[in-house]
Amino acid sequence: MKNILAYYYKVHPKEISYINNQYSFTYEGNNYVLLVFNRPLSDANSLYKLNLEMIRRNILVHKIIVNSENNILTSINNIPYILLEININPNVKITLSDICSINNNSINIECDKQIARYDWSNLWETKNDYFEMQINEIGKKYPSLCNYANYYIGLAENAIVYVKNAINIDDKAYLCISHKRIRNNSTLFSLYNPMDLIYDFRVRDASEYIKNAFFNNENALYLVREFFNNNYITYKEALLFYGRLLYPSYFFDLQDDIVNNNLDEKLIEKVAAKSNEYEIFLRDTYLYISSLYNTYVPAVDWLIKRS
């Protein structure tokens, strides 16, 4: 690896650590991480242009280092790698404030549509269709997973309708730099990692962070209040935020890990066991959001009645 770094990047670290498929080292007082580029190769140029623009705007992000051949990616054993310069303590746990800072400071930043992910309803409909088709193939191997499928597909369908209605409202909903998935136990390394970045509605990250916090037994309603108290959230954004909370990404993410990464199927039981409690959280969040706006906030009737 030292020879590869010397040839492609003209750096000569004395020591290199290899942890979690990442090569970390220090050279001339700067910290670097070389890691596998786990995005479609077509995203590389868009992410690099975004990286340059974020740095120009003084938005904190790891810096992408091009190699000596002026390429963003370096092929090592036919695997694409990318080198990042790290300027923060990568092990510090993120806060909701950290997330909002990067979101708010990047509103309407110039960004290629290649990494846009704000067409939620179409993405979710595709996911539902795929999962329904997959159930027929995995039913015998993963009976517990399939037992809960109808509930979470139904919840996803509610979210799709809710978001479609919200999108049609004549009000502002800001786009900004967001993340593929943000979790409440993520670190600053993930938050500022260019490979995790996408372009989406400002409320995406906060919603996903809060959902994840709920399933890690944190006070999610407190975080909802913190988010709305410290940010000016338009009416349309509030509905999109709630629609995102409705969508059970926590279930589909775990389903993917169980099927594709051989995780224990019993993990789905822990998520399902909290479904009633999550319905109550959704009700309480709805009531809180309703109190903030001088206009009608659409309800999901069965959730309000059942919880």
PDB file of C-alpha atoms in Angstrom:
ATOM      1  CA  MET A   1       0.000   0.000   0.000  1.00  0.00           C
ATOM      2  CA  LYS A   2       2.862   2.409   0.689  1.00  0.00           C
ATOM      3  CA  ASN A   3       4.059   1.973  -2.889  1.00  0.00           C
ATOM      4  CA  ILE A   4       0.565   2.635  -4.251  1.00  0.00           C
ATOM      5  CA  LEU A   5       0.201   5.798  -2.167  1.00  0.00           C
ATOM      6  CA  ALA A   6       3.654   6.991  -3.242  1.00  0.00           C
ATOM      7  CA  TYR A   7       2.933   6.384  -6.920  1.00  0.00           C
ATOM      8  CA  TYR A   8      -0.617   7.720  -7.144  1.00  0.00           C
ATOM      9  CA  TYR A   9      -0.622  10.440  -4.481  1.00  0.00           C
ATOM     10  CA  LYS A  10       3.032  11.345  -3.806  1.00  0.00           C
ATOM     11  CA  VAL A  11       2.579  10.735  -0.079  1.00  0.00           C
ATOM     12  CA  HIS A  12       4.968   8.709   2.050  1.00  0.00           C
ATOM     13  CA  PRO A  13       3.396   7.839   5.418  1.00  0.00           C
ATOM     14  CA  LYS A  14       5.517   5.981   7.961  1.00  0.00           C
ATOM     15  CA  GLU A  15       2.564   3.990   9.271  1.00  0.00           C
ATOM     16  CA  ILE A  16      -0.766   2.928   7.774  1.00  0.00           C
ATOM     17  CA  SER A  17      -3.622   1.431   9.781  1.00  0.00           C
ATOM     18  CA  TYR A  18      -6.229  -0.809   8.157  1.00  0.00           C
ATOM     19  CA  ILE A  19      -9.563  -0.897   9.996  1.00  0.00           C
ATOM     20  CA  ASN A  20     -13.059  -1.596   8.613  1.00  0.00           C
ATOM     21  CA  ASN A  21     -11.801  -1.757   5.022  1.00  0.00           C
ATOM     22  CA  GLN A  22     -10.212   1.698   5.317  1.00  0.00           C
ATOM     23  CA  TYR A  23      -6.561   2.712   5.161  1.00  0.00           C
ATOM     24  CA  SER A  24      -5.819   5.604   7.534  1.00  0.00           C
ATOM     25  CA  PHE A  25      -2.565   7.512   7.809  1.00  0.00           C
ATOM     26  CA  THR A  26      -0.968  10.848   8.624  1.00  0.00           C
ATOM     27  CA  TYR A  27       1.434  12.682   6.331  1.00  0.00           C
ATOM     28  CA  GLU A  28       2.997  16.115   6.858  1.00  0.00           C
ATOM     29  CA  GLY A  29       0.518  16.911   9.609  1.00  0.00           C
ATOM     30  CA  ASN A  30      -2.585  16.003   7.591  1.00  0.00           C
ATOM     31  CA  ASN A  31      -4.892  13.029   8.196  1.00  0.00           C
ATOM     32  CA  TYR A  32      -6.079  10.882   5.299  1.00  0.00           C
ATOM     33  CA  VAL A  33      -8.364   7.921   4.679  1.00  0.00           C
ATOM     34  CA  LEU A  34      -8.250   5.736   1.569  1.00  0.00           C
ATOM     35  CA  LEU A  35     -11.463   3.771   1.180  1.00  0.00           C
ATOM     36  CA  VAL A  36     -13.473   1.828  -1.362  1.00  0.00           C
ATOM     37  CA  PHE A  37     -15.736   3.994  -3.519  1.00  0.00           C
ATOM     38  CA  ASN A  38     -19.086   2.327  -2.828  1.00  0.00           C
ATOM     39  CA  ARG A  39     -21.225   4.485  -5.101  1.00  0.00           C
ATOM     40  CA  PRO A  40     -22.002   4.034  -8.814  1.00  0.00           C
ATOM     41  CA  LEU A  41     -18.933   5.114 -10.767  1.00  0.00           C
ATOM     42  CA  SER A  42     -21.138   7.637 -12.576  1.00  0.00           C
ATOM     43  CA  ASP A  43     -21.524   9.531  -9.270  1.00  0.00           C
ATOM     44  CA  ALA A  44     -17.798  10.230  -8.908  1.00  0.00           C
ATOM     45  CA  ASN A  45     -17.564  13.356 -11.009  1.00  0.00           C
ATOM     46  CA  SER A  46     -20.756  14.841  -9.545  1.00  0.00           C
ATOM     47  CA  LEU A  47     -19.522  14.251  -6.010  1.00  0.00           C
ATOM     48  CA  TYR A  48     -16.159  15.802  -6.823  1.00  0.00           C
ATOM     49  CA  LYS A  49     -17.747  18.952  -8.266  1.00  0.00           C
ATOM     50  CA  LEU A  50     -19.980  19.148  -5.198  1.00  0.00           C
ATOM     51  CA  ASN A  51     -16.952  18.709  -2.959  1.00  0.00           C
ATOM     52  CA  LEU A  52     -15.186  21.648  -4.604  1.00  0.00           C
ATOM     53  CA  GLU A  53     -18.277  23.851  -4.259  1.00  0.00           C
ATOM     54  CA  MET A  54     -18.768  22.971  -0.583  1.00  0.00           C
ATOM     55  CA  ILE A  55     -15.140  23.770   0.173  1.00  0.00           C
ATOM     56  CA  ARG A  56     -15.465  27.056  -1.743  1.00  0.00           C
ATOM     57  CA  ARG A  57     -18.466  27.940   0.435  1.00  0.00           C
ATOM     58  CA  ASN A  58     -16.567  26.959   3.621  1.00  0.00           C
ATOM     59  CA  ILE A  59     -19.023  24.130   4.325  1.00  0.00           C
ATOM     60  CA  LEU A  60     -17.254  21.488   6.357  1.00  0.00           C
ATOM     61  CA  VAL A  61     -16.616  18.305   4.352  1.00  0.00           C
ATOM     62  CA  HIS A  62     -13.745  15.879   3.843  1.00  0.00           C
ATOM     63  CA  LYS A  63     -11.636  16.942   0.890  1.00  0.00           C
ATOM     64  CA  ILE A  64     -11.401  14.597  -2.104  1.00  0.00           C
ATOM     65  CA  ILE A  65      -7.784  14.243  -3.278  1.00  0.00           C
ATOM     66  CA  VAL A  66      -7.300  13.478  -6.971  1.00  0.00           C
ATOM     67  CA  ASN A  67      -4.429  11.171  -7.863  1.00  0.00           C
ATOM     68  CA  SER A  68      -1.308  11.916  -9.884  1.00  0.00           C
ATOM     69  CA  GLU A  69      -3.168  11.027 -13.078  1.00  0.00           C
ATOM     70  CA  ASN A  70      -5.797  13.651 -12.187  1.00  0.00           C
ATOM     71  CA  ASN A  71      -8.402  10.958 -11.562  1.00  0.00           C
ATOM     72  CA  ILE A  72     -10.903  11.000  -8.715  1.00  0.00           C
ATOM     73  CA  LEU A  73     -10.745   7.237  -8.303  1.00  0.00           C
ATOM     74  CA  THR A  74      -7.773   4.905  -8.142  1.00  0.00           C
ATOM     75  CA  SER A  75      -8.174   1.281  -9.172  1.00  0.00           C
ATOM     76  CA  ILE A  76      -6.431  -1.137  -6.800  1.00  0.00           C
ATOM     77  CA  ASN A  77      -6.864  -4.820  -7.672  1.00  0.00           C
ATOM     78  CA  ASN A  78      -9.752  -3.742  -9.911  1.00  0.00           C
ATOM     79  CA  ILE A  79     -11.533  -2.049  -6.985  1.00  0.00           C
ATOM     80  CA  PRO A  80     -12.125   1.744  -7.102  1.00  0.00           C
ATOM     81  CA  TYR A  81     -10.714   3.700  -4.159  1.00  0.00           C
ATOM     82  CA  ILE A  82     -10.947   7.351  -3.192  1.00  0.00           C
ATOM     83  CA  LEU A  83      -8.601   9.365  -0.974  1.00  0.00           C
ATOM     84  CA  LEU A  84     -10.032  11.832   1.536  1.00  0.00           C
ATOM     85  CA  GLU A  85      -8.284  14.444   3.659  1.00  0.00           C
ATOM     86  CA  ILE A  86      -9.898  14.559   7.113  1.00  0.00           C
ATOM     87  CA  ASN A  87      -9.932  17.801   9.119  1.00  0.00           C
ATOM     88  CA  ILE A  88     -12.088  16.843  12.114  1.00  0.00           C
ATOM     89  CA  ASN A  89     -12.081  14.233  14.862  1.00  0.00           C
ATOM     90  CA  PRO A  90     -13.784  11.406  12.949  1.00  0.00           C
ATOM     91  CA  ASN A  91     -14.915   9.542  16.064  1.00  0.00           C
ATOM     92  CA  VAL A  92     -17.116  12.253  17.612  1.00  0.00           C
ATOM     93  CA  LYS A  93     -20.808  11.348  17.622  1.00  0.00           C
ATOM     94  CA  ILE A  94     -23.033  13.657  15.590  1.00  0.00           C
ATOM     95  CA  THR A  95     -25.832  15.802  16.988  1.00  0.00           C
ATOM     96  CA  LEU A  96     -29.024  17.111  15.424  1.00  0.00           C
ATOM     97  CA  SER A  97     -27.395  20.541  15.436  1.00  0.00           C
ATOM     98  CA  ASP A  98     -24.459  19.228  13.347  1.00  0.00           C
ATOM     99  CA  ILE A  99     -26.902  17.823  10.791  1.00  0.00           C
ATOM    100  CA  CYS A 100     -28.953  21.024  10.566  1.00  0.00           C
ATOM    101  CA  SER A 101     -25.790  23.070  10.108  1.00  0.00           C
ATOM    102  CA  ILE A 102     -24.684  21.239   6.966  1.00  0.00           C
ATOM    103  CA  ASN A 103     -28.281  21.183   5.655  1.00  0.00           C
ATOM    104  CA  ASN A 104     -28.981  24.878   6.225  1.00  0.00           C
ATOM    105  CA  ASN A 105     -25.615  26.064   4.929  1.00  0.00           C
ATOM    106  CA  SER A 106     -26.063  24.200   1.655  1.00  0.00           C
ATOM    107  CA  ILE A 107     -29.609  25.248   0.731  1.00  0.00           C
ATOM    108  CA  ASN A 108     -29.979  25.541  -3.040  1.00  0.00           C
ATOM    109  CA  ILE A 109     -26.305  24.748  -3.636  1.00  0.00           C
ATOM    110  CA  GLU A 110     -25.473  23.974  -7.251  1.00  0.00           C
ATOM    111  CA  CYS A 111     -25.576  20.218  -7.657  1.00  0.00           C
ATOM    112  CA  ASP A 112     -25.857  17.648 -10.464  1.00  0.00           C
ATOM    113  CA  LYS A 113     -29.177  15.840 -10.769  1.00  0.00           C
ATOM    114  CA  GLN A 114     -27.110  12.648 -10.884  1.00  0.00           C
ATOM    115  CA  ILE A 115     -27.110  12.619  -7.079  1.00  0.00           C
ATOM    116  CA  ALA A 116     -30.624  14.037  -6.540  1.00  0.00           C
ATOM    117  CA  ARG A 117     -32.926  11.877  -4.425  1.00  0.00           C
ATOM    118  CA  TYR A 118     -35.967  14.085  -3.816  1.00  0.00           C
ATOM    119  CA  ASP A 119     -38.509  12.108  -5.863  1.00  0.00           C
ATOM    120  CA  TRP A 120     -39.505  10.175  -2.761  1.00  0.00           C
ATOM    121  CA  SER A 121     -42.844   8.814  -3.917  1.00  0.00           C
ATOM    122  CA  ASN A 122     -41.428   7.154  -7.042  1.00  0.00           C
ATOM    123  CA  LEU A 123     -38.465   5.741  -5.125  1.00  0.00           C
ATOM    124  CA  TRP A 124     -40.744   4.354  -2.427  1.00  0.00           C
ATOM    125  CA  GLU A 125     -43.230   2.907  -4.909  1.00  0.00           C
ATOM    126  CA  THR A 126     -40.365   1.101  -6.633  1.00  0.00           C
ATOM    127  CA  LYS A 127     -39.192  -0.232  -3.274  1.00  0.00           C
ATOM    128  CA  ASN A 128     -42.674  -1.487  -2.407  1.00  0.00           C
ATOM    129  CA  ASP A 129     -43.045  -3.220  -5.769  1.00  0.00           C
ATOM    130  CA  TYR A 130     -39.663  -4.891  -5.389  1.00  0.00           C
ATOM    131  CA  PHE A 131     -40.359  -6.053  -1.842  1.00  0.00           C
ATOM    132  CA  GLU A 132     -43.764  -7.473  -2.774  1.00  0.00           C
ATOM    133  CA  MET A 133     -42.124  -9.416  -5.584  1.00  0.00           C
ATOM    134  CA  GLN A 134     -39.311 -10.549  -3.297  1.00  0.00           C
ATOM    135  CA  ILE A 135     -41.698 -11.927  -0.661  1.00  0.00           C
ATOM    136  CA  ASN A 136     -42.717 -14.734  -2.990  1.00  0.00           C
ATOM    137  CA  GLU A 137     -39.077 -15.792  -3.295  1.00  0.00           C
ATOM    138  CA  ILE A 138     -37.957 -15.500   0.332  1.00  0.00           C
ATOM    139  CA  GLY A 139     -41.126 -16.532   2.170  1.00  0.00           C
ATOM    140  CA  LYS A 140     -39.907 -19.990   3.226  1.00  0.00           C
ATOM    141  CA  LYS A 141     -36.445 -18.829   4.266  1.00  0.00           C
ATOM    142  CA  TYR A 142     -37.600 -15.713   6.137  1.00  0.00           C
ATOM    143  CA  PRO A 143     -41.092 -16.406   7.565  1.00  0.00           C
ATOM    144  CA  SER A 144     -40.909 -13.704  10.271  1.00  0.00           C
ATOM    145  CA  LEU A 145     -39.884 -11.075   7.753  1.00  0.00           C
ATOM    146  CA  CYS A 146     -42.833 -11.928   5.559  1.00  0.00           C
ATOM    147  CA  ASN A 147     -45.263 -12.009   8.476  1.00  0.00           C
ATOM    148  CA  TYR A 148     -44.773  -8.278   8.963  1.00  0.00           C
ATOM    149  CA  ALA A 149     -44.567  -7.374   5.286  1.00  0.00           C
ATOM    150  CA  ASN A 150     -48.185  -6.268   4.824  1.00  0.00           C
ATOM    151  CA  TYR A 151     -48.083  -3.885   7.789  1.00  0.00           C
ATOM    152  CA  TYR A 152     -44.927  -2.087   6.669  1.00  0.00           C
ATOM    153  CA  ILE A 153     -45.914  -2.053   2.994  1.00  0.00           C
ATOM    154  CA  GLY A 154     -49.194  -0.475   4.093  1.00  0.00           C
ATOM    155  CA  LEU A 155     -47.352   2.107   6.198  1.00  0.00           C
ATOM    156  CA  ALA A 156     -45.148   2.890   3.210  1.00  0.00           C
ATOM    157  CA  GLU A 157     -48.224   3.361   1.027  1.00  0.00           C
ATOM    158  CA  ASN A 158     -49.600   5.833   3.577  1.00  0.00           C
ATOM    159  CA  ALA A 159     -46.313   7.723   3.430  1.00  0.00           C
ATOM    160  CA  ILE A 160     -46.391   7.789  -0.381  1.00  0.00           C
ATOM    161  CA  VAL A 161     -49.890   9.307  -0.469  1.00  0.00           C
ATOM    162  CA  TYR A 162     -48.972  11.804   2.263  1.00  0.00           C
ATOM    163  CA  VAL A 163     -45.851  12.972   0.456  1.00  0.00           C
ATOM    164  CA  LYS A 164     -47.583  13.179  -2.923  1.00  0.00           C
ATOM    165  CA  ASN A 165     -50.190  15.489  -1.415  1.00  0.00           C
ATOM    166  CA  ALA A 166     -47.508  17.580   0.311  1.00  0.00           C
ATOM    167  CA  ILE A 167     -45.524  18.022  -2.907  1.00  0.00           C
ATOM    168  CA  ASN A 168     -48.558  19.571  -4.602  1.00  0.00           C
ATOM    169  CA  ILE A 169     -48.860  22.329  -1.982  1.00  0.00           C
ATOM    170  CA  ASP A 170     -47.890  25.808  -3.170  1.00  0.00           C
ATOM    171  CA  ASP A 171     -45.211  26.545  -0.585  1.00  0.00           C
ATOM    172  CA  LYS A 172     -41.441  26.430  -0.295  1.00  0.00           C
ATOM    173  CA  ALA A 173     -39.518  23.252   0.451  1.00  0.00           C
ATOM    174  CA  TYR A 174     -35.777  23.778   0.404  1.00  0.00           C
ATOM    175  CA  LEU A 175     -33.273  21.442  -1.249  1.00  0.00           C
ATOM    176  CA  CYS A 176     -29.822  21.007   0.232  1.00  0.00           C
ATOM    177  CA  ILE A 177     -26.966  18.598   0.799  1.00  0.00           C
ATOM    178  CA  SER A 178     -28.292  15.546   2.612  1.00  0.00           C
ATOM    179  CA  HIS A 179     -27.171  11.990   3.283  1.00  0.00           C
ATOM    180  CA  LYS A 180     -28.137   8.591   1.928  1.00  0.00           C
ATOM    181  CA  ARG A 181     -28.894   7.530   5.471  1.00  0.00           C
ATOM    182  CA  ILE A 182     -28.094   9.302   8.718  1.00  0.00           C
ATOM    183  CA  ARG A 183     -28.287   7.550  12.074  1.00  0.00           C
ATOM    184  CA  ASN A 184     -28.254   8.875  15.595  1.00  0.00           C
ATOM    185  CA  ASN A 185     -25.087   6.945  16.412  1.00  0.00           C
ATOM    186  CA  SER A 186     -23.241   8.141  13.291  1.00  0.00           C
ATOM    187  CA  THR A 187     -19.945   9.988  13.659  1.00  0.00           C
ATOM    188  CA  LEU A 188     -18.577  13.167  12.132  1.00  0.00           C
ATOM    189  CA  PHE A 189     -16.638  10.978   9.728  1.00  0.00           C
ATOM    190  CA  SER A 190     -19.924   9.844   8.168  1.00  0.00           C
ATOM    191  CA  LEU A 191     -21.513  13.287   8.312  1.00  0.00           C
ATOM    192  CA  TYR A 192     -18.729  14.900   6.272  1.00  0.00           C
ATOM    193  CA  ASN A 193     -17.959  11.937   4.027  1.00  0.00           C
ATOM    194  CA  PRO A 194     -18.548  12.976   0.367  1.00  0.00           C
ATOM    195  CA  MET A 195     -19.535   9.426  -0.524  1.00  0.00           C
ATOM    196  CA  ASP A 196     -22.574   9.626   1.751  1.00  0.00           C
ATOM    197  CA  LEU A 197     -23.886  12.857   0.216  1.00  0.00           C
ATOM    198  CA  ILE A 198     -26.961  13.338  -1.951  1.00  0.00           C
ATOM    199  CA  TYR A 199     -29.192  16.285  -2.904  1.00  0.00           C
ATOM    200  CA  ASP A 200     -32.590  16.206  -1.245  1.00  0.00           C
ATOM    201  CA  PHE A 201     -35.153  18.079   0.808  1.00  0.00           C
ATOM    202  CA  ARG A 202     -33.807  19.744   3.928  1.00  0.00           C
ATOM    203  CA  VAL A 203     -36.022  17.688   6.249  1.00  0.00           C
ATOM    204  CA  ARG A 204     -34.713  14.314   5.085  1.00  0.00           C
ATOM    205  CA  ASP A 205     -31.736  14.015   7.414  1.00  0.00           C
ATOM    206  CA  ALA A 206     -33.496  15.203  10.552  1.00  0.00           C
ATOM    207  CA  SER A 207     -36.380  12.820   9.974  1.00  0.00           C
ATOM    208  CA  GLU A 208     -34.105   9.819   9.457  1.00  0.00           C
ATOM    209  CA  TYR A 209     -31.969  10.780  12.460  1.00  0.00           C
ATOM    210  CA  ILE A 210     -35.048  11.039  14.675  1.00  0.00           C
ATOM    211  CA  LYS A 211     -36.525   7.759  13.415  1.00  0.00           C
ATOM    212  CA  ASN A 212     -33.275   5.996  14.188  1.00  0.00           C
ATOM    213  CA  ALA A 213     -33.102   7.629  17.613  1.00  0.00           C
ATOM    214  CA  PHE A 214     -36.575   6.280  18.416  1.00  0.00           C
ATOM    215  CA  PHE A 215     -35.529   2.699  17.692  1.00  0.00           C
ATOM    216  CA  ASN A 216     -32.428   3.217  19.817  1.00  0.00           C
ATOM    217  CA  ASN A 217     -34.668   4.118  22.758  1.00  0.00           C
ATOM    218  CA  GLU A 218     -33.981   7.857  22.769  1.00  0.00           C
ATOM    219  CA  ASN A 219     -36.603  10.553  23.327  1.00  0.00           C
ATOM    220  CA  ALA A 220     -37.590  11.076  19.702  1.00  0.00           C
ATOM    221  CA  LEU A 221     -40.391  13.545  20.439  1.00  0.00           C
ATOM    222  CA  TYR A 222     -37.907  15.778  22.264  1.00  0.00           C
ATOM    223  CA  LEU A 223     -35.744  15.744  19.128  1.00  0.00           C
ATOM    224  CA  VAL A 224     -38.765  16.671  16.987  1.00  0.00           C
ATOM    225  CA  ARG A 225     -39.334  19.699  19.215  1.00  0.00           C
ATOM    226  CA  GLU A 226     -35.641  20.571  19.092  1.00  0.00           C
ATOM    227  CA  PHE A 227     -35.683  20.454  15.296  1.00  0.00           C
ATOM    228  CA  PHE A 228     -38.710  22.735  14.907  1.00  0.00           C
ATOM    229  CA  ASN A 229     -37.637  25.100  17.688  1.00  0.00           C
ATOM    230  CA  ASN A 230     -34.224  25.724  16.150  1.00  0.00           C
ATOM    231  CA  ASN A 231     -35.093  25.865  12.450  1.00  0.00           C
ATOM    232  CA  TYR A 232     -37.602  27.817  10.407  1.00  0.00           C
ATOM    233  CA  ILE A 233     -39.567  24.965   8.823  1.00  0.00           C
ATOM    234  CA  THR A 234     -42.173  25.892   6.235  1.00  0.00           C
ATOM    235  CA  TYR A 235     -45.625  24.305   6.272  1.00  0.00           C
ATOM    236  CA  LYS A 236     -44.773  22.200   3.212  1.00  0.00           C
ATOM    237  CA  GLU A 237     -41.513  21.076   4.795  1.00  0.00           C
ATOM    238  CA  ALA A 238     -43.372  20.078   7.958  1.00  0.00           C
ATOM    239  CA  LEU A 239     -45.644  17.797   5.941  1.00  0.00           C
ATOM    240  CA  LEU A 240     -42.690  16.288   4.089  1.00  0.00           C
ATOM    241  CA  PHE A 241     -40.959  15.765   7.426  1.00  0.00           C
ATOM    242  CA  TYR A 242     -43.994  13.932   8.777  1.00  0.00           C
ATOM    243  CA  GLY A 243     -44.363  11.899   5.586  1.00  0.00           C
ATOM    244  CA  ARG A 244     -40.746  10.835   5.972  1.00  0.00           C
ATOM    245  CA  LEU A 245     -41.399   9.763   9.572  1.00  0.00           C
ATOM    246  CA  LEU A 246     -44.318   7.670   8.316  1.00  0.00           C
ATOM    247  CA  TYR A 247     -42.127   5.831   5.831  1.00  0.00           C
ATOM    248  CA  PRO A 248     -40.637   2.690   7.509  1.00  0.00           C
ATOM    249  CA  SER A 249     -37.082   2.957   6.179  1.00  0.00           C
ATOM    250  CA  TYR A 250     -35.956   1.280   9.420  1.00  0.00           C
ATOM    251  CA  PHE A 251     -37.817  -1.875   8.355  1.00  0.00           C
ATOM    252  CA  PHE A 252     -36.674  -1.910   4.731  1.00  0.00           C
ATOM    253  CA  ASP A 253     -33.044  -1.196   5.672  1.00  0.00           C
ATOM    254  CA  LEU A 254     -33.064  -4.119   8.090  1.00  0.00           C
ATOM    255  CA  GLN A 255     -34.858  -6.319   5.583  1.00  0.00           C
ATOM    256  CA  ASP A 256     -32.103  -5.633   3.056  1.00  0.00           C
ATOM    257  CA  ASP A 257     -29.408  -6.460   5.617  1.00  0.00           C
ATOM    258  CA  ILE A 258     -31.123  -9.709   6.602  1.00  0.00           C
ATOM    259  CA  VAL A 259     -31.556 -10.915   3.024  1.00  0.00           C
ATOM    260  CA  ASN A 260     -28.330  -9.593   1.504  1.00  0.00           C
ATOM    261  CA  ASN A 261     -25.903  -9.608   4.445  1.00  0.00           C
ATOM    262  CA  ASN A 262     -27.143 -12.655   6.366  1.00  0.00           C
ATOM    263  CA  LEU A 263     -28.163 -10.784   9.511  1.00  0.00           C
ATOM    264  CA  ASP A 264     -30.228 -12.688  12.057  1.00  0.00           C
ATOM    265  CA  GLU A 265     -33.897 -12.623  11.055  1.00  0.00           C
ATOM    266  CA  LYS A 266     -34.852 -12.283  14.730  1.00  0.00           C
ATOM    267  CA  LEU A 267     -33.723  -8.647  14.586  1.00  0.00           C
ATOM    268  CA  ILE A 268     -36.944  -7.828  12.769  1.00  0.00           C
ATOM    269  CA  GLU A 269     -38.888  -8.913  15.862  1.00  0.00           C
ATOM    270  CA  LYS A 270     -37.293  -6.097  17.879  1.00  0.00           C
ATOM    271  CA  VAL A 271     -38.462  -3.538  15.339  1.00  0.00           C
ATOM    272  CA  ALA A 272     -41.956  -5.004  15.084  1.00  0.00           C
ATOM    273  CA  ALA A 273     -42.282  -5.097  18.874  1.00  0.00           C
ATOM    274  CA  LYS A 274     -42.082  -1.303  18.911  1.00  0.00           C
ATOM    275  CA  SER A 275     -44.736  -0.736  16.244  1.00  0.00           C
ATOM    276  CA  ASN A 276     -47.476   0.292  18.703  1.00  0.00           C
ATOM    277  CA  GLU A 277     -45.103   2.621  20.505  1.00  0.00           C
ATOM    278  CA  TYR A 278     -44.029   4.129  17.191  1.00  0.00           C
ATOM    279  CA  GLU A 279     -47.654   4.707  16.224  1.00  0.00           C
ATOM    280  CA  ILE A 280     -48.080   6.691  19.453  1.00  0.00           C
ATOM    281  CA  PHE A 281     -44.952   8.684  18.604  1.00  0.00           C
ATOM    282  CA  LEU A 282     -46.405   9.440  15.160  1.00  0.00           C
ATOM    283  CA  ARG A 283     -49.657  10.593  16.773  1.00  0.00           C
ATOM    284  CA  ASP A 284     -47.853  12.830  19.275  1.00  0.00           C
ATOM    285  CA  THR A 285     -45.657  14.266  16.530  1.00  0.00           C
ATOM    286  CA  TYR A 286     -48.729  15.002  14.428  1.00  0.00           C
ATOM    287  CA  LEU A 287     -50.408  16.798  17.326  1.00  0.00           C
ATOM    288  CA  TYR A 288     -47.254  18.815  17.992  1.00  0.00           C
ATOM    289  CA  ILE A 289     -46.827  19.848  14.347  1.00  0.00           C
ATOM    290  CA  SER A 290     -50.531  20.723  14.139  1.00  0.00           C
ATOM    291  CA  SER A 291     -50.073  23.175  17.006  1.00  0.00           C
ATOM    292  CA  LEU A 292     -47.351  25.067  15.124  1.00  0.00           C
ATOM    293  CA  TYR A 293     -49.224  26.115  11.976  1.00  0.00           C
ATOM    294  CA  ASN A 294     -52.335  28.225  11.516  1.00  0.00           C
ATOM    295  CA  THR A 295     -53.663  25.878   8.881  1.00  0.00           C
ATOM    296  CA  TYR A 296     -54.908  22.317   8.668  1.00  0.00           C
ATOM    297  CA  VAL A 297     -52.273  19.606   8.945  1.00  0.00           C
ATOM    298  CA  PRO A 298     -53.519  16.429   7.247  1.00  0.00           C
ATOM    299  CA  ALA A 299     -53.865  13.423   9.522  1.00  0.00           C
ATOM    300  CA  VAL A 300     -53.536   9.700   8.911  1.00  0.00           C
ATOM    301  CA  ASP A 301     -56.884   8.822  10.422  1.00  0.00           C
ATOM    302  CA  TRP A 302     -56.251   5.199  11.358  1.00  0.00           C
ATOM    303  CA  LEU A 303     -53.070   6.192  13.217  1.00  0.00           C
ATOM    304  CA  ILE A 304     -54.842   8.826  15.264  1.00  0.00           C
ATOM    305  CA  LYS A 305     -57.706   6.490  16.167  1.00  0.00           C
ATOM    306  CA  ARG A 306     -55.578   3.417  16.855  1.00  0.00           C
ATOM    307  CA  SER A 307     -52.925   5.103  18.945  1.00  0.00           C
TER     308      SER A 307
END
